[in-house]
Amino acid sequence: MSEEGLDVLLVDDEAIVGKRLKPALTKIGCRVEVFEDPREALERIHQKTFDIVVTDIRMDEIDGMQILEEVREKSPRTKVIMITGYAMMAVAREAMEKGAFDFISKPFKPDDLRKVIARAAEALGSPLDFGFAETKAS
């Protein structure tokens, strides 16, 4: 991880997902790289270590499970969050068994993903301060 903020790679073959989520994550201090092509995302994953990878499960040719496996092999520290348009518990469970940090079902709001990112940041020892920590304060 860099000195400030988290490096996040987001891969989803639906362009709208990246367009909506990048500004939402940038606003909370994340440096976000967005990919629609999972092959390009994998190339980037091999070039750079990210703190968090957010990937759609269902994509053509290379799916989110392959992305998860590649990330876990290269950087076990990286937290992988799976996005699925198919709320299939079996797939989500398989992803968690293979080391995914969490999963989120479409449709979701940017705040939903920010909450999951916040938990991942805490797990990495780099908590983000953007209001969701309020529930922990007494």
Tab-separated table of N, CA and C in Angstrom, residues 8-125:
chain	number	residue	atom	x	y	z
A	8	VAL	N	-6.991	0.606	-5.451
A	8	VAL	CA	-8.117	-0.282	-5.738
A	8	VAL	C	-8.189	-0.533	-7.239
A	9	LEU	N	-8.304	-1.792	-7.610
A	9	LEU	CA	-8.558	-2.157	-9.000
A	9	LEU	C	-9.987	-2.660	-9.083
A	10	LEU	N	-10.733	-2.104	-10.033
A	10	LEU	CA	-12.137	-2.476	-10.213
A	10	LEU	C	-12.297	-3.048	-11.610
A	11	VAL	N	-12.811	-4.263	-11.707
A	11	VAL	CA	-13.039	-4.859	-13.030
A	11	VAL	C	-14.476	-5.351	-13.137
A	12	ASP	N	-15.164	-4.793	-14.135
A	12	ASP	CA	-16.541	-5.186	-14.431
A	12	ASP	C	-16.760	-4.917	-15.910
A	13	ASP	N	-17.310	-5.898	-16.619
A	13	ASP	CA	-17.494	-5.717	-18.067
A	13	ASP	C	-18.646	-4.769	-18.411
A	14	GLU	N	-19.370	-4.321	-17.418
A	14	GLU	CA	-20.392	-3.302	-17.645
A	14	GLU	C	-19.782	-1.939	-17.332
A	15	ALA	N	-19.619	-1.123	-18.371
A	15	ALA	CA	-18.938	0.163	-18.221
A	15	ALA	C	-19.579	1.050	-17.165
A	16	ILE	N	-20.878	0.979	-17.046
A	16	ILE	CA	-21.589	1.851	-16.105
A	16	ILE	C	-21.146	1.616	-14.663
A	17	VAL	N	-20.777	0.393	-14.356
A	17	VAL	CA	-20.355	0.072	-12.978
A	17	VAL	C	-19.101	0.867	-12.616
A	18	GLY	N	-18.107	0.834	-13.493
A	18	GLY	CA	-16.874	1.583	-13.236
A	18	GLY	C	-17.111	3.077	-13.215
A	19	LYS	N	-17.949	3.546	-14.139
A	19	LYS	CA	-18.223	4.987	-14.204
A	19	LYS	C	-18.904	5.490	-12.936
A	20	ARG	N	-19.763	4.665	-12.362
A	20	ARG	CA	-20.463	5.083	-11.142
A	20	ARG	C	-19.591	4.926	-9.898
A	21	LEU	N	-18.817	3.857	-9.855
A	21	LEU	CA	-18.093	3.548	-8.620
A	21	LEU	C	-16.762	4.268	-8.474
A	22	LYS	N	-16.089	4.558	-9.590
A	22	LYS	CA	-14.779	5.206	-9.468
A	22	LYS	C	-14.872	6.525	-8.699
A	23	PRO	N	-15.788	7.442	-9.078
A	23	PRO	CA	-15.860	8.690	-8.309
A	23	PRO	C	-16.245	8.464	-6.853
A	24	ALA	N	-17.103	7.490	-6.599
A	24	ALA	CA	-17.541	7.216	-5.223
A	24	ALA	C	-16.368	6.753	-4.364
A	25	LEU	N	-15.487	5.959	-4.943
A	25	LEU	CA	-14.339	5.457	-4.186
A	25	LEU	C	-13.214	6.485	-4.118
A	26	THR	N	-13.065	7.261	-5.183
A	26	THR	CA	-12.051	8.313	-5.182
A	26	THR	C	-12.351	9.326	-4.084
A	27	LYS	N	-13.641	9.600	-3.893
A	27	LYS	CA	-14.087	10.569	-2.887
A	27	LYS	C	-13.654	10.175	-1.479
A	28	ILE	N	-13.489	8.886	-1.221
A	28	ILE	CA	-13.093	8.450	0.125
A	28	ILE	C	-11.593	8.164	0.203
A	29	GLY	N	-10.858	8.631	-0.792
A	29	GLY	CA	-9.402	8.553	-0.705
A	29	GLY	C	-8.765	7.359	-1.376
A	30	CYS	N	-9.525	6.643	-2.175
A	30	CYS	CA	-8.949	5.494	-2.888
A	30	CYS	C	-8.424	5.947	-4.254
A	31	ARG	N	-7.326	5.345	-4.669
A	31	ARG	CA	-6.849	5.529	-6.038
A	31	ARG	C	-7.398	4.339	-6.824
A	32	VAL	N	-8.245	4.624	-7.797
A	32	VAL	CA	-9.002	3.563	-8.453
A	32	VAL	C	-8.600	3.426	-9.914
A	33	GLU	N	-8.312	2.201	-10.315
A	33	GLU	CA	-8.099	1.894	-11.724
A	33	GLU	C	-9.251	0.987	-12.151
A	34	VAL	N	-9.911	1.376	-13.245
A	34	VAL	CA	-11.096	0.650	-13.697
A	34	VAL	C	-10.798	-0.072	-15.006
A	35	PHE	N	-11.220	-1.319	-15.086
A	35	PHE	CA	-11.060	-2.115	-16.298
A	35	PHE	C	-12.385	-2.775	-16.660
A	36	GLU	N	-12.701	-2.759	-17.955
A	36	GLU	CA	-13.871	-3.491	-18.446
A	36	GLU	C	-13.432	-4.845	-19.004
A	37	ASP	N	-12.180	-4.914	-19.437
A	37	ASP	CA	-11.641	-6.149	-20.013
A	37	ASP	C	-10.841	-6.890	-18.940
A	38	PRO	N	-11.316	-8.063	-18.539
A	38	PRO	CA	-10.608	-8.787	-17.473
A	38	PRO	C	-9.181	-9.171	-17.855
A	39	ARG	N	-8.905	-9.337	-19.155
A	39	ARG	CA	-7.513	-9.645	-19.560
A	39	ARG	C	-6.583	-8.479	-19.227
A	40	GLU	N	-7.055	-7.270	-19.530
A	40	GLU	CA	-6.252	-6.084	-19.210
A	40	GLU	C	-6.108	-5.939	-17.696
A	41	ALA	N	-7.157	-6.262	-16.963
A	41	ALA	CA	-7.092	-6.180	-15.507
A	41	ALA	C	-6.044	-7.157	-14.972
A	42	LEU	N	-6.024	-8.365	-15.510
A	42	LEU	CA	-5.033	-9.357	-15.061
A	42	LEU	C	-3.608	-8.891	-15.372
A	43	GLU	N	-3.426	-8.302	-16.551
A	43	GLU	CA	-2.092	-7.772	-16.887
A	43	GLU	C	-1.662	-6.742	-15.850
A	44	ARG	N	-2.593	-5.866	-15.491
A	44	ARG	CA	-2.282	-4.819	-14.515
A	44	ARG	C	-2.008	-5.419	-13.136
A	45	ILE	N	-2.765	-6.447	-12.780
A	45	ILE	CA	-2.562	-7.122	-11.489
A	45	ILE	C	-1.161	-7.727	-11.407
A	46	HIS	N	-0.654	-8.174	-12.548
A	46	HIS	CA	0.695	-8.745	-12.562
A	46	HIS	C	1.770	-7.662	-12.509
A	47	GLN	N	1.402	-6.421	-12.880
A	47	GLN	CA	2.362	-5.315	-12.863
A	47	GLN	C	2.411	-4.616	-11.506
A	48	LYS	N	1.286	-4.589	-10.827
A	48	LYS	CA	1.175	-3.775	-9.619
A	48	LYS	C	0.396	-4.528	-8.543
A	49	THR	N	0.792	-4.332	-7.289
A	49	THR	CA	0.060	-4.939	-6.182
A	49	THR	C	-0.980	-3.938	-5.677
A	50	PHE	N	-2.214	-4.353	-5.673
A	50	PHE	CA	-3.311	-3.507	-5.205
A	50	PHE	C	-3.697	-3.909	-3.790
A	51	ASP	N	-4.236	-2.948	-3.042
A	51	ASP	CA	-4.727	-3.249	-1.697
A	51	ASP	C	-6.052	-3.996	-1.782
A	52	ILE	N	-6.893	-3.546	-2.711
A	52	ILE	CA	-8.223	-4.127	-2.853
A	52	ILE	C	-8.531	-4.324	-4.333
A	53	VAL	N	-9.079	-5.475	-4.661
A	53	VAL	CA	-9.552	-5.748	-6.018
A	53	VAL	C	-11.048	-6.025	-5.924
A	54	VAL	N	-11.813	-5.288	-6.729
A	54	VAL	CA	-13.256	-5.489	-6.787
A	54	VAL	C	-13.546	-6.051	-8.171
A	55	THR	N	-14.126	-7.245	-8.223
A	55	THR	CA	-14.343	-7.881	-9.523
A	55	THR	C	-15.740	-8.470	-9.651
A	56	ASP	N	-16.291	-8.308	-10.838
A	56	ASP	CA	-17.551	-8.975	-11.152
A	56	ASP	C	-17.271	-10.475	-11.236
A	57	ILE	N	-18.208	-11.290	-10.832
A	57	ILE	CA	-18.000	-12.739	-10.927
A	57	ILE	C	-18.232	-13.210	-12.360
A	58	ARG	N	-19.303	-12.727	-12.977
A	58	ARG	CA	-19.672	-13.202	-14.315
A	58	ARG	C	-19.152	-12.275	-15.407
A	59	MET	N	-18.148	-12.741	-16.133
A	59	MET	CA	-17.638	-12.007	-17.283
A	59	MET	C	-17.276	-13.023	-18.350
A	60	ASP	N	-17.156	-12.553	-19.586
A	60	ASP	CA	-16.787	-13.447	-20.684
A	60	ASP	C	-15.319	-13.845	-20.565
A	61	GLU	N	-15.003	-15.016	-21.042
A	61	GLU	CA	-13.643	-15.558	-21.123
A	61	GLU	C	-12.970	-15.721	-19.758
A	62	ILE	N	-12.693	-14.612	-19.085
A	62	ILE	CA	-12.078	-14.698	-17.759
A	62	ILE	C	-13.118	-14.229	-16.757
A	63	ASP	N	-13.436	-15.065	-15.791
A	63	ASP	CA	-14.450	-14.636	-14.823
A	63	ASP	C	-13.807	-14.190	-13.506
A	64	GLY	N	-14.643	-13.720	-12.624
A	64	GLY	CA	-14.154	-13.188	-11.359
A	64	GLY	C	-13.447	-14.227	-10.503
A	65	MET	N	-13.832	-15.484	-10.638
A	65	MET	CA	-13.169	-16.529	-9.856
A	65	MET	C	-11.705	-16.669	-10.297
A	66	GLN	N	-11.464	-16.535	-11.605
A	66	GLN	CA	-10.073	-16.594	-12.085
A	66	GLN	C	-9.279	-15.384	-11.599
A	67	ILE	N	-9.943	-14.230	-11.624
A	67	ILE	CA	-9.287	-13.017	-11.106
A	67	ILE	C	-8.924	-13.244	-9.633
A	68	LEU	N	-9.878	-13.769	-8.872
A	68	LEU	CA	-9.648	-14.037	-7.447
A	68	LEU	C	-8.433	-14.953	-7.251
A	69	GLU	N	-8.401	-16.041	-8.010
A	69	GLU	CA	-7.296	-16.990	-7.860
A	69	GLU	C	-5.949	-16.359	-8.195
A	70	GLU	N	-5.916	-15.566	-9.258
A	70	GLU	CA	-4.660	-14.905	-9.657
A	70	GLU	C	-4.202	-13.915	-8.587
A	71	VAL	N	-5.144	-13.147	-8.064
A	71	VAL	CA	-4.791	-12.158	-7.050
A	71	VAL	C	-4.287	-12.855	-5.799
A	72	ARG	N	-4.991	-13.894	-5.363
A	72	ARG	CA	-4.601	-14.610	-4.138
A	72	ARG	C	-3.214	-15.231	-4.291
A	73	GLU	N	-2.899	-15.696	-5.491
A	73	GLU	CA	-1.592	-16.299	-5.730
A	73	GLU	C	-0.490	-15.246	-5.702
A	74	LYS	N	-0.766	-14.097	-6.294
A	74	LYS	CA	0.255	-13.048	-6.374
A	74	LYS	C	0.395	-12.295	-5.066
A	75	SER	N	-0.724	-11.976	-4.435
A	75	SER	CA	-0.685	-11.128	-3.238
A	75	SER	C	-1.753	-11.560	-2.245
A	76	PRO	N	-1.419	-12.503	-1.349
A	76	PRO	CA	-2.411	-12.991	-0.379
A	76	PRO	C	-2.969	-11.880	0.513
A	77	ARG	N	-2.241	-10.773	0.645
A	77	ARG	CA	-2.677	-9.653	1.486
A	77	ARG	C	-3.830	-8.877	0.846
A	78	THR	N	-3.888	-8.870	-0.472
A	78	THR	CA	-4.907	-8.104	-1.191
A	78	THR	C	-6.299	-8.636	-0.876
A	79	LYS	N	-7.211	-7.714	-0.565
A	79	LYS	CA	-8.597	-8.098	-0.286
A	79	LYS	C	-9.383	-8.082	-1.590
A	80	VAL	N	-10.062	-9.177	-1.874
A	80	VAL	CA	-10.837	-9.285	-3.103
A	80	VAL	C	-12.318	-9.276	-2.750
A	81	ILE	N	-13.034	-8.367	-3.385
A	81	ILE	CA	-14.477	-8.236	-3.176
A	81	ILE	C	-15.164	-8.615	-4.484
A	82	MET	N	-16.073	-9.572	-4.402
A	82	MET	CA	-16.752	-10.078	-5.585
A	82	MET	C	-18.087	-9.362	-5.781
A	83	ILE	N	-18.380	-9.009	-7.041
A	83	ILE	CA	-19.679	-8.421	-7.383
A	83	ILE	C	-20.411	-9.450	-8.226
A	84	THR	N	-21.671	-9.663	-7.926
A	84	THR	CA	-22.434	-10.566	-8.774
A	84	THR	C	-23.822	-10.025	-9.056
A	85	GLY	N	-24.219	-10.177	-10.309
A	85	GLY	CA	-25.571	-9.825	-10.697
A	85	GLY	C	-26.505	-10.995	-10.437
A	86	TYR	N	-25.906	-12.093	-10.123
A	86	TYR	CA	-26.666	-13.304	-9.842
A	86	TYR	C	-26.468	-13.603	-8.368
A	87	ALA	N	-27.484	-13.389	-7.595
A	87	ALA	CA	-27.344	-13.602	-6.154
A	87	ALA	C	-27.351	-15.097	-5.873
A	88	MET	N	-26.309	-15.732	-6.323
A	88	MET	CA	-26.227	-17.187	-6.148
A	88	MET	C	-25.330	-17.482	-4.957
A	89	MET	N	-25.917	-18.000	-3.940
A	89	MET	CA	-25.163	-18.259	-2.721
A	89	MET	C	-24.052	-19.279	-2.938
A	90	ALA	N	-24.274	-20.250	-3.826
A	90	ALA	CA	-23.246	-21.273	-4.038
A	90	ALA	C	-21.970	-20.652	-4.600
A	91	VAL	N	-22.136	-19.751	-5.552
A	91	VAL	CA	-20.968	-19.104	-6.154
A	91	VAL	C	-20.295	-18.198	-5.125
A	92	ALA	N	-21.108	-17.461	-4.388
A	92	ALA	CA	-20.558	-16.575	-3.363
A	92	ALA	C	-19.797	-17.383	-2.314
A	93	ARG	N	-20.372	-18.507	-1.912
A	93	ARG	CA	-19.723	-19.362	-0.921
A	93	ARG	C	-18.397	-19.895	-1.467
A	94	GLU	N	-18.395	-20.293	-2.723
A	94	GLU	CA	-17.165	-20.798	-3.345
A	94	GLU	C	-16.095	-19.702	-3.353
A	95	ALA	N	-16.514	-18.486	-3.680
A	95	ALA	CA	-15.573	-17.367	-3.702
A	95	ALA	C	-14.984	-17.133	-2.314
A	96	MET	N	-15.830	-17.203	-1.292
A	96	MET	CA	-15.347	-16.996	0.071
A	96	MET	C	-14.384	-18.114	0.473
A	97	GLU	N	-14.691	-19.332	0.056
A	97	GLU	CA	-13.801	-20.454	0.368
A	97	GLU	C	-12.446	-20.300	-0.302
A	98	LYS	N	-12.451	-19.647	-1.473
A	98	LYS	CA	-11.190	-19.453	-2.204
A	98	LYS	C	-10.452	-18.204	-1.750
A	99	GLY	N	-10.984	-17.545	-0.736
A	99	GLY	CA	-10.237	-16.431	-0.157
A	99	GLY	C	-10.778	-15.050	-0.426
A	100	ALA	N	-11.964	-14.932	-1.031
A	100	ALA	CA	-12.541	-13.608	-1.230
A	100	ALA	C	-12.820	-12.977	0.131
A	101	PHE	N	-12.645	-11.670	0.224
A	101	PHE	CA	-12.903	-10.969	1.487
A	101	PHE	C	-14.398	-10.866	1.739
A	102	ASP	N	-15.154	-10.565	0.672
A	102	ASP	CA	-16.596	-10.405	0.809
A	102	ASP	C	-17.203	-10.396	-0.588
A	103	PHE	N	-18.519	-10.365	-0.650
A	103	PHE	CA	-19.191	-10.219	-1.939
A	103	PHE	C	-20.370	-9.288	-1.779
A	104	ILE	N	-20.784	-8.732	-2.905
A	104	ILE	CA	-21.885	-7.784	-2.897
A	104	ILE	C	-22.740	-8.072	-4.126
A	105	SER	N	-24.063	-8.066	-3.951
A	105	SER	CA	-24.970	-8.426	-5.042
A	105	SER	C	-25.505	-7.184	-5.733
A	106	LYS	N	-25.536	-7.239	-7.074
A	106	LYS	CA	-26.171	-6.170	-7.847
A	106	LYS	C	-27.673	-6.320	-7.724
A	107	PRO	N	-28.453	-5.272	-7.758
A	107	PRO	CA	-27.963	-3.891	-7.771
A	107	PRO	C	-27.580	-3.430	-6.374
A	108	PHE	N	-26.576	-2.581	-6.315
A	108	PHE	CA	-26.181	-2.015	-5.020
A	108	PHE	C	-25.864	-0.541	-5.212
A	109	LYS	N	-25.858	0.173	-4.107
A	109	LYS	CA	-25.547	1.602	-4.150
A	109	LYS	C	-24.060	1.790	-3.888
A	110	PRO	N	-23.491	2.890	-4.381
A	110	PRO	CA	-22.067	3.143	-4.094
A	110	PRO	C	-21.752	3.074	-2.603
A	111	ASP	N	-22.679	3.529	-1.761
A	111	ASP	CA	-22.444	3.457	-0.310
A	111	ASP	C	-22.291	2.023	0.175
A	112	ASP	N	-23.034	1.096	-0.437
A	112	ASP	CA	-22.914	-0.314	-0.044
A	112	ASP	C	-21.482	-0.804	-0.284
A	113	LEU	N	-20.933	-0.455	-1.450
A	113	LEU	CA	-19.562	-0.878	-1.743
A	113	LEU	C	-18.581	-0.142	-0.842
A	114	ARG	N	-18.827	1.137	-0.588
A	114	ARG	CA	-17.918	1.888	0.291
A	114	ARG	C	-17.857	1.250	1.676
A	115	LYS	N	-18.973	0.748	2.161
A	115	LYS	CA	-18.975	0.078	3.473
A	115	LYS	C	-18.100	-1.176	3.449
A	116	VAL	N	-18.206	-1.945	2.377
A	116	VAL	CA	-17.387	-3.163	2.268
A	116	VAL	C	-15.912	-2.779	2.130
A	117	ILE	N	-15.641	-1.725	1.346
A	117	ILE	CA	-14.258	-1.244	1.189
A	117	ILE	C	-13.716	-0.791	2.552
A	118	ALA	N	-14.562	-0.134	3.333
A	118	ALA	CA	-14.135	0.339	4.662
A	118	ALA	C	-13.750	-0.834	5.546
A	119	ARG	N	-14.523	-1.910	5.483
A	119	ARG	CA	-14.189	-3.095	6.293
A	119	ARG	C	-12.884	-3.724	5.808
A	120	ALA	N	-12.690	-3.744	4.492
A	120	ALA	CA	-11.447	-4.289	3.934
A	120	ALA	C	-10.265	-3.418	4.365
A	121	ALA	N	-10.457	-2.109	4.358
A	121	ALA	CA	-9.390	-1.191	4.766
A	121	ALA	C	-9.016	-1.431	6.227
A	122	GLU	N	-10.025	-1.642	7.061
A	122	GLU	CA	-9.753	-1.941	8.472
A	122	GLU	C	-8.977	-3.234	8.604
A	123	ALA	N	-9.375	-4.229	7.836
A	123	ALA	CA	-8.683	-5.523	7.877
A	123	ALA	C	-7.233	-5.386	7.432
A	124	LEU	N	-6.976	-4.404	6.563
A	124	LEU	CA	-5.610	-4.160	6.089
A	124	LEU	C	-4.818	-3.302	7.066
A	125	GLY	N	-5.506	-2.818	8.113
A	125	GLY	CA	-4.840	-1.963	9.080
A	125	GLY	C	-4.755	-0.518	8.627
